[in-house]
């Protein structure tokens, strides 16, 4: 979860930076990690923590269906 941010574009930029960093190979372990993210905003996608997490979860699965290493915003 991110603290309040200036814009949705700023949030997606931060999230994409995290996704890209997660994809860096850890050479010492010969491991490659990937990540996808689902994003929800209050009050657009809910007010309660449960509502926001549910919306972010739906967006996460949409991101995974679109191809790994992506972020999607809830609709």
Tab-separated table of N, CA and C in Angstrom:
chain	number	residue	atom	x	y	z
A	1	UNK	N	0.843	-1.168	0.000
A	1	UNK	CA	0.000	0.000	0.000
A	1	UNK	C	0.884	1.226	0.000
A	2	UNK	N	0.436	2.231	-0.752
A	2	UNK	CA	1.172	3.480	-0.835
A	2	UNK	C	0.460	4.562	-0.044
A	3	UNK	N	1.234	5.470	0.494
A	3	UNK	CA	0.659	6.635	1.171
A	3	UNK	C	-0.054	7.486	0.131
A	4	UNK	N	-0.808	8.462	0.545
A	4	UNK	CA	-1.468	9.335	-0.431
A	4	UNK	C	-0.469	9.846	-1.472
A	5	UNK	N	-0.921	9.887	-2.714
A	5	UNK	CA	-0.055	10.275	-3.823
A	5	UNK	C	-0.705	11.393	-4.613
A	6	UNK	N	0.079	12.009	-5.474
A	6	UNK	CA	-0.393	13.157	-6.248
A	6	UNK	C	-1.357	12.759	-7.362
A	7	UNK	N	-1.115	11.623	-8.026
A	7	UNK	CA	-1.930	11.250	-9.176
A	7	UNK	C	-1.882	9.747	-9.393
A	8	UNK	N	-2.824	9.252	-10.173
A	8	UNK	CA	-2.822	7.834	-10.518
A	8	UNK	C	-1.581	7.498	-11.340
A	9	UNK	N	-1.154	8.414	-12.200
A	9	UNK	CA	0.039	8.180	-13.011
A	9	UNK	C	1.273	8.019	-12.129
A	10	UNK	N	1.362	8.823	-11.080
A	10	UNK	CA	2.498	8.714	-10.155
A	10	UNK	C	2.484	7.367	-9.446
A	11	UNK	N	1.311	6.907	-9.050
A	11	UNK	CA	1.202	5.608	-8.386
A	11	UNK	C	1.625	4.496	-9.325
A	12	UNK	N	1.133	4.536	-10.554
A	12	UNK	CA	1.487	3.485	-11.514
A	12	UNK	C	2.976	3.503	-11.832
A	13	UNK	N	3.574	4.683	-11.875
A	13	UNK	CA	5.020	4.772	-12.092
A	13	UNK	C	5.803	4.125	-10.967
A	14	UNK	N	5.398	4.383	-9.740
A	14	UNK	CA	6.048	3.774	-8.579
A	14	UNK	C	5.870	2.265	-8.589
A	15	UNK	N	4.664	1.831	-8.886
A	15	UNK	CA	4.382	0.390	-8.911
A	15	UNK	C	5.179	-0.293	-10.011
A	16	UNK	N	5.273	0.331	-11.198
A	16	UNK	CA	6.050	-0.282	-12.276
A	16	UNK	C	7.523	-0.374	-11.912
A	17	UNK	N	8.044	0.622	-11.201
A	17	UNK	CA	9.436	0.563	-10.729
A	17	UNK	C	9.637	-0.643	-9.817
A	18	UNK	N	8.683	-0.893	-8.921
A	18	UNK	CA	8.770	-2.048	-8.022
A	18	UNK	C	8.691	-3.358	-8.802
A	19	UNK	N	7.795	-3.425	-9.791
A	19	UNK	CA	7.669	-4.633	-10.613
A	19	UNK	C	8.970	-4.889	-11.370
A	20	UNK	N	9.531	-3.839	-11.954
A	20	UNK	CA	10.781	-3.992	-12.702
A	20	UNK	C	11.910	-4.467	-11.787
A	21	UNK	N	11.985	-3.907	-10.577
A	21	UNK	CA	13.035	-4.308	-9.632
A	21	UNK	C	12.862	-5.764	-9.209
A	22	UNK	N	11.623	-6.202	-9.058
A	22	UNK	CA	11.377	-7.591	-8.669
A	22	UNK	C	11.839	-8.550	-9.755
A	23	UNK	N	11.879	-8.093	-10.998
A	23	UNK	CA	12.294	-8.944	-12.099
A	23	UNK	C	13.793	-9.056	-12.281
A	24	UNK	N	14.562	-8.296	-11.504
A	24	UNK	CA	16.017	-8.381	-11.596
A	24	UNK	C	16.491	-9.741	-11.095
A	25	UNK	N	17.435	-10.321	-11.810
A	25	UNK	CA	17.971	-11.622	-11.409
A	25	UNK	C	18.845	-11.470	-10.173
A	26	UNK	N	18.690	-12.400	-9.265
A	26	UNK	CA	19.552	-12.468	-8.085
A	26	UNK	C	20.649	-13.469	-8.435
A	27	UNK	N	21.770	-12.950	-8.925
A	27	UNK	CA	22.810	-13.800	-9.489
A	27	UNK	C	23.364	-14.820	-8.506
A	28	UNK	N	23.516	-14.423	-7.249
A	28	UNK	CA	24.097	-15.326	-6.268
A	28	UNK	C	23.235	-16.587	-6.085
A	29	UNK	N	21.941	-16.459	-6.318
A	29	UNK	CA	21.030	-17.576	-6.106
A	29	UNK	C	20.517	-18.169	-7.409
A	30	UNK	N	20.855	-17.557	-8.540
A	30	UNK	CA	20.340	-17.978	-9.844
A	30	UNK	C	18.823	-18.062	-9.822
A	31	UNK	N	18.212	-17.031	-9.286
A	31	UNK	CA	16.758	-16.970	-9.154
A	31	UNK	C	16.252	-15.728	-9.871
A	32	UNK	N	15.151	-15.887	-10.577
A	32	UNK	CA	14.484	-14.747	-11.189
A	32	UNK	C	13.087	-14.655	-10.579
A	33	UNK	N	12.748	-13.485	-10.084
A	33	UNK	CA	11.454	-13.256	-9.447
A	33	UNK	C	10.655	-12.312	-10.329
A	34	UNK	N	9.366	-12.560	-10.424
A	34	UNK	CA	8.498	-11.662	-11.173
A	34	UNK	C	7.390	-11.148	-10.285
A	35	UNK	N	6.714	-10.113	-10.758
A	35	UNK	CA	5.623	-9.543	-9.973
A	35	UNK	C	4.580	-8.940	-10.904
A	36	UNK	N	3.371	-8.911	-10.430
A	36	UNK	CA	2.264	-8.201	-11.052
A	36	UNK	C	1.570	-7.435	-9.933
A	37	UNK	N	0.772	-6.419	-10.296
A	37	UNK	CA	0.121	-5.626	-9.257
A	37	UNK	C	-1.289	-5.243	-9.671
A	38	UNK	N	-2.162	-5.216	-8.684
A	38	UNK	CA	-3.502	-4.693	-8.842
A	38	UNK	C	-3.614	-3.424	-8.021
A	39	UNK	N	-4.248	-2.397	-8.588
A	39	UNK	CA	-4.293	-1.086	-7.964
A	39	UNK	C	-5.743	-0.656	-7.770
A	40	UNK	N	-6.032	-0.143	-6.589
A	40	UNK	CA	-7.341	0.453	-6.338
A	40	UNK	C	-7.139	1.775	-5.613
A	41	UNK	N	-8.085	2.683	-5.828
A	41	UNK	CA	-8.015	4.019	-5.239
A	41	UNK	C	-9.271	4.287	-4.426
A	42	UNK	N	-9.080	4.972	-3.326
A	42	UNK	CA	-10.209	5.415	-2.517
A	42	UNK	C	-10.487	6.870	-2.876
A	43	UNK	N	-11.689	7.263	-3.063
A	43	UNK	CA	-12.938	6.530	-2.885
A	43	UNK	C	-13.461	5.865	-4.159
A	44	UNK	N	-12.718	5.963	-5.277
A	44	UNK	CA	-13.204	5.454	-6.558
A	44	UNK	C	-13.588	3.980	-6.525
A	45	UNK	N	-12.815	3.161	-5.819
A	45	UNK	CA	-13.029	1.717	-5.835
A	45	UNK	C	-13.492	1.164	-4.493
A	46	UNK	N	-13.766	2.042	-3.563
A	46	UNK	CA	-14.245	1.613	-2.257
A	46	UNK	C	-13.768	2.544	-1.171
A	47	UNK	N	-14.350	2.361	-0.009
A	47	UNK	CA	-13.988	3.182	1.147
A	47	UNK	C	-13.287	2.333	2.203
A	48	UNK	N	-13.803	1.146	2.427
A	48	UNK	CA	-13.235	0.287	3.472
A	48	UNK	C	-12.007	-0.452	2.950
A	49	UNK	N	-11.208	-0.920	3.870
A	49	UNK	CA	-10.039	-1.714	3.498
A	49	UNK	C	-10.474	-2.948	2.707
A	50	UNK	N	-11.532	-3.602	3.146
A	50	UNK	CA	-12.008	-4.812	2.459
A	50	UNK	C	-12.414	-4.508	1.021
A	51	UNK	N	-13.107	-3.403	0.811
A	51	UNK	CA	-13.527	-3.029	-0.548
A	51	UNK	C	-12.319	-2.732	-1.437
A	52	UNK	N	-11.358	-1.999	-0.891
A	52	UNK	CA	-10.175	-1.649	-1.668
A	52	UNK	C	-9.320	-2.865	-1.986
A	53	UNK	N	-9.167	-3.769	-1.024
A	53	UNK	CA	-8.404	-4.989	-1.280
A	53	UNK	C	-9.093	-5.880	-2.299
A	54	UNK	N	-10.408	-5.980	-2.235
A	54	UNK	CA	-11.150	-6.795	-3.208
A	54	UNK	C	-10.992	-6.222	-4.615
A	55	UNK	N	-11.087	-4.905	-4.752
A	55	UNK	CA	-10.920	-4.272	-6.060
A	55	UNK	C	-9.491	-4.458	-6.578
A	56	UNK	N	-8.512	-4.307	-5.709
A	56	UNK	CA	-7.111	-4.503	-6.100
A	56	UNK	C	-6.852	-5.954	-6.489
A	57	UNK	N	-7.482	-6.883	-5.798
A	57	UNK	CA	-7.325	-8.304	-6.109
A	57	UNK	C	-7.885	-8.614	-7.505
A	58	UNK	N	-9.056	-8.074	-7.820
A	58	UNK	CA	-9.629	-8.270	-9.164
A	58	UNK	C	-8.696	-7.699	-10.227
A	59	UNK	N	-8.138	-6.518	-9.949
A	59	UNK	CA	-7.214	-5.896	-10.893
A	59	UNK	C	-5.933	-6.708	-11.036
A	60	UNK	N	-5.465	-7.299	-9.949
A	60	UNK	CA	-4.270	-8.145	-9.997
A	60	UNK	C	-4.468	-9.309	-10.952
A	61	UNK	N	-5.606	-9.979	-10.860
A	61	UNK	CA	-5.845	-11.115	-11.748
A	61	UNK	C	-6.008	-10.667	-13.191
A	62	UNK	N	-6.534	-9.470	-13.428
A	62	UNK	CA	-6.592	-8.919	-14.788
A	62	UNK	C	-5.180	-8.659	-15.313
A	63	UNK	N	-4.295	-8.168	-14.438
A	63	UNK	CA	-2.899	-7.939	-14.835
A	63	UNK	C	-2.218	-9.249	-15.191
A	64	UNK	N	-2.446	-10.291	-14.412
A	64	UNK	CA	-1.839	-11.594	-14.691
A	64	UNK	C	-2.357	-12.176	-16.000
A	65	UNK	N	-3.657	-11.998	-16.277
A	65	UNK	CA	-4.213	-12.487	-17.543
A	65	UNK	C	-3.612	-11.743	-18.736
A	66	UNK	N	-3.278	-10.465	-18.547
A	66	UNK	CA	-2.704	-9.656	-19.621
A	66	UNK	C	-1.236	-9.989	-19.870
A	67	UNK	N	-0.605	-10.675	-18.965
A	67	UNK	CA	0.803	-11.023	-19.070
A	67	UNK	C	1.540	-10.578	-17.833
A	68	UNK	N	2.404	-11.403	-17.362
A	68	UNK	CA	3.098	-11.110	-16.106
A	68	UNK	C	3.922	-9.835	-16.205
A	69	UNK	N	4.228	-9.277	-15.038
A	69	UNK	CA	5.036	-8.071	-14.983
A	69	UNK	C	4.272	-6.814	-15.315
A	70	UNK	N	2.963	-6.826	-15.044
A	70	UNK	CA	2.122	-5.678	-15.372
A	70	UNK	C	1.363	-5.209	-14.139
A	71	UNK	N	0.869	-3.990	-14.234
A	71	UNK	CA	-0.022	-3.442	-13.208
A	71	UNK	C	-1.328	-3.067	-13.890
A	72	UNK	N	-2.422	-3.284	-13.202
A	72	UNK	CA	-3.732	-2.895	-13.708
A	72	UNK	C	-4.493	-2.157	-12.606
A	73	UNK	N	-5.270	-1.181	-13.020
A	73	UNK	CA	-6.110	-0.424	-12.104
A	73	UNK	C	-7.495	-1.046	-12.115
A	74	UNK	N	-8.109	-1.128	-10.954
A	74	UNK	CA	-9.468	-1.673	-10.845
A	74	UNK	C	-10.410	-0.857	-11.701
A	75	UNK	N	-11.475	-1.533	-12.163
A	75	UNK	CA	-12.484	-0.802	-12.944
A	75	UNK	C	-13.801	-0.762	-12.227
